[in-house]
Amino acid sequence: MTKSISLLGSTGSIGRQTLDVVRELGVRVAALTANSSVDLIEKQAREFHPRLVVLYDHDAAKELRGRLADVGIEVGSGMEGLVAAASLPEADTVVTAVVGMIGLKPTLKAIECKKRIALANKETLVCAGELVMDEVARCGAELIPVDSEHSAIFQCLQGCRDRSEIKRLLLTCSGGPFYGLSYEELAGKSRADALKHPNWSMGAKITIDSATLMNKGLEIIEAMRLYRLPLSQVDAVIHRQSIVHSLVEFRDGALLAQMGTPDMKLPIRYALTFPTRVVSSAEPLDLLKCAPLTFAAPDEDAFRCLAIARRCAKQGGTSCAIMNGANEAAVGAFLDERIGFNDIPALVEAALSEITQVSSPSLEEILEADRLARESVAKAIKRL
Ligand code: NAD
Ligand code: MG
């Protein structure tokens, strides 16, 4: 069980919920990191007394250094700071709750240092999953998923000694706020409409990904990498109630599911306490009170991001990194209200057709694919 964590992305939705779990479990906090939220991270630092606090933004870090001068906590900045937090000797576990590809280098560092990695940062596995998983095996690190679907699968696989018994992983998908709409009806959807998720309260980027269904596409790739399975053995099903968090189908026809109320603290807690389960004050699921459970096929004609992700999952190479980089840039532009909802899949498609793909890429080639994808989206937006 985890004794001390470095928490990357402590001011975000997963980061704040991780600190709630940490309070409950009495786990120590060795490092906290965020992008630029000086006020919140100062408050967190004063409560948890970590050895190191990092803000990626240099000016914000300078401001924080001044504010924390009285408590003697070291303040770092930039990628160097994130990597230092990921490799701090006093932390046995690194929780990666940053959003986006920015999490890749710190995750690789944590793997190299043989930490337990509680991984929420799915973009890292989407862009460089094969490389990351090879490093996990080479270094003997432990990677435990925090994403609710992947945690559900991880839980269903406890006791499965032979991975060839798995027939299929089935990821559930809430369908997001626009379930049932056609491609044409999606066109006019605004930032405010897309930020209203029916079941989960999450950071802005993943909430938009949940509205476009890119989130499910990213998660299919995440599951393929985590469990080393081909696309033909990973599928998604719409389940509006978010009670069944995902399922594993075995070759004898048995389907195992993990169920519960939609609450990210459960997968966070499990990643920290694995292989044990601890008593928790979380609201239990009352089967007699929950809505009837329904399942349906996703509509990939309307939600084109899911179809794009499946195509990239099949192609492999740098296509997933290009798709992810273009999506991060397009979602950023949608959140700034510079583009429309259906421009997101269009810009990702354009980046994929414009940029030459590389098979079996190195880390440098993945980073370059990501850079080119963001550049392609920025140029395309200027032309809109
Ligand atoms: P969020 O936007 O609420 O928080 C992101 C965190 O990352 C913040 O602390 C922010 O300061 C930090 N950050 C952002 N840019 C950074 C940068 N350039 N350098 C350093 N730190 C930076 O996001 P979230 O919803 O908590 O999601 C975090 C990750 O977890 C994402 O990859 C998301 O897909 C995944 N995830 C989230 C949920 C959820 O319920 N929120 C569920 C499953 C998976
Ligand atoms: Mg998820």
Tab-separated table of C-alpha atoms and ligand atoms in Angstrom, residues 122 147-150 206 215-216 219, ligand 2:
chain	number	residue	atom	x	y	z
A	122	LYS	CA	-4.567	8.925	-20.379
A	147	ASP	CA	-9.433	6.070	-15.251
A	148	SER	CA	-12.700	4.507	-14.016
A	149	GLU	CA	-13.155	2.114	-16.984
A	150	HIS	CA	-9.580	0.869	-16.837
A	206	ILE	CA	-12.038	15.690	-20.602
A	215	ASN	CA	-12.714	10.402	-24.622
A	216	LYS	CA	-13.964	6.889	-25.424
A	219	GLU	CA	-9.806	5.124	-23.673
B	2	MG	MG	-12.878	7.221	-18.111
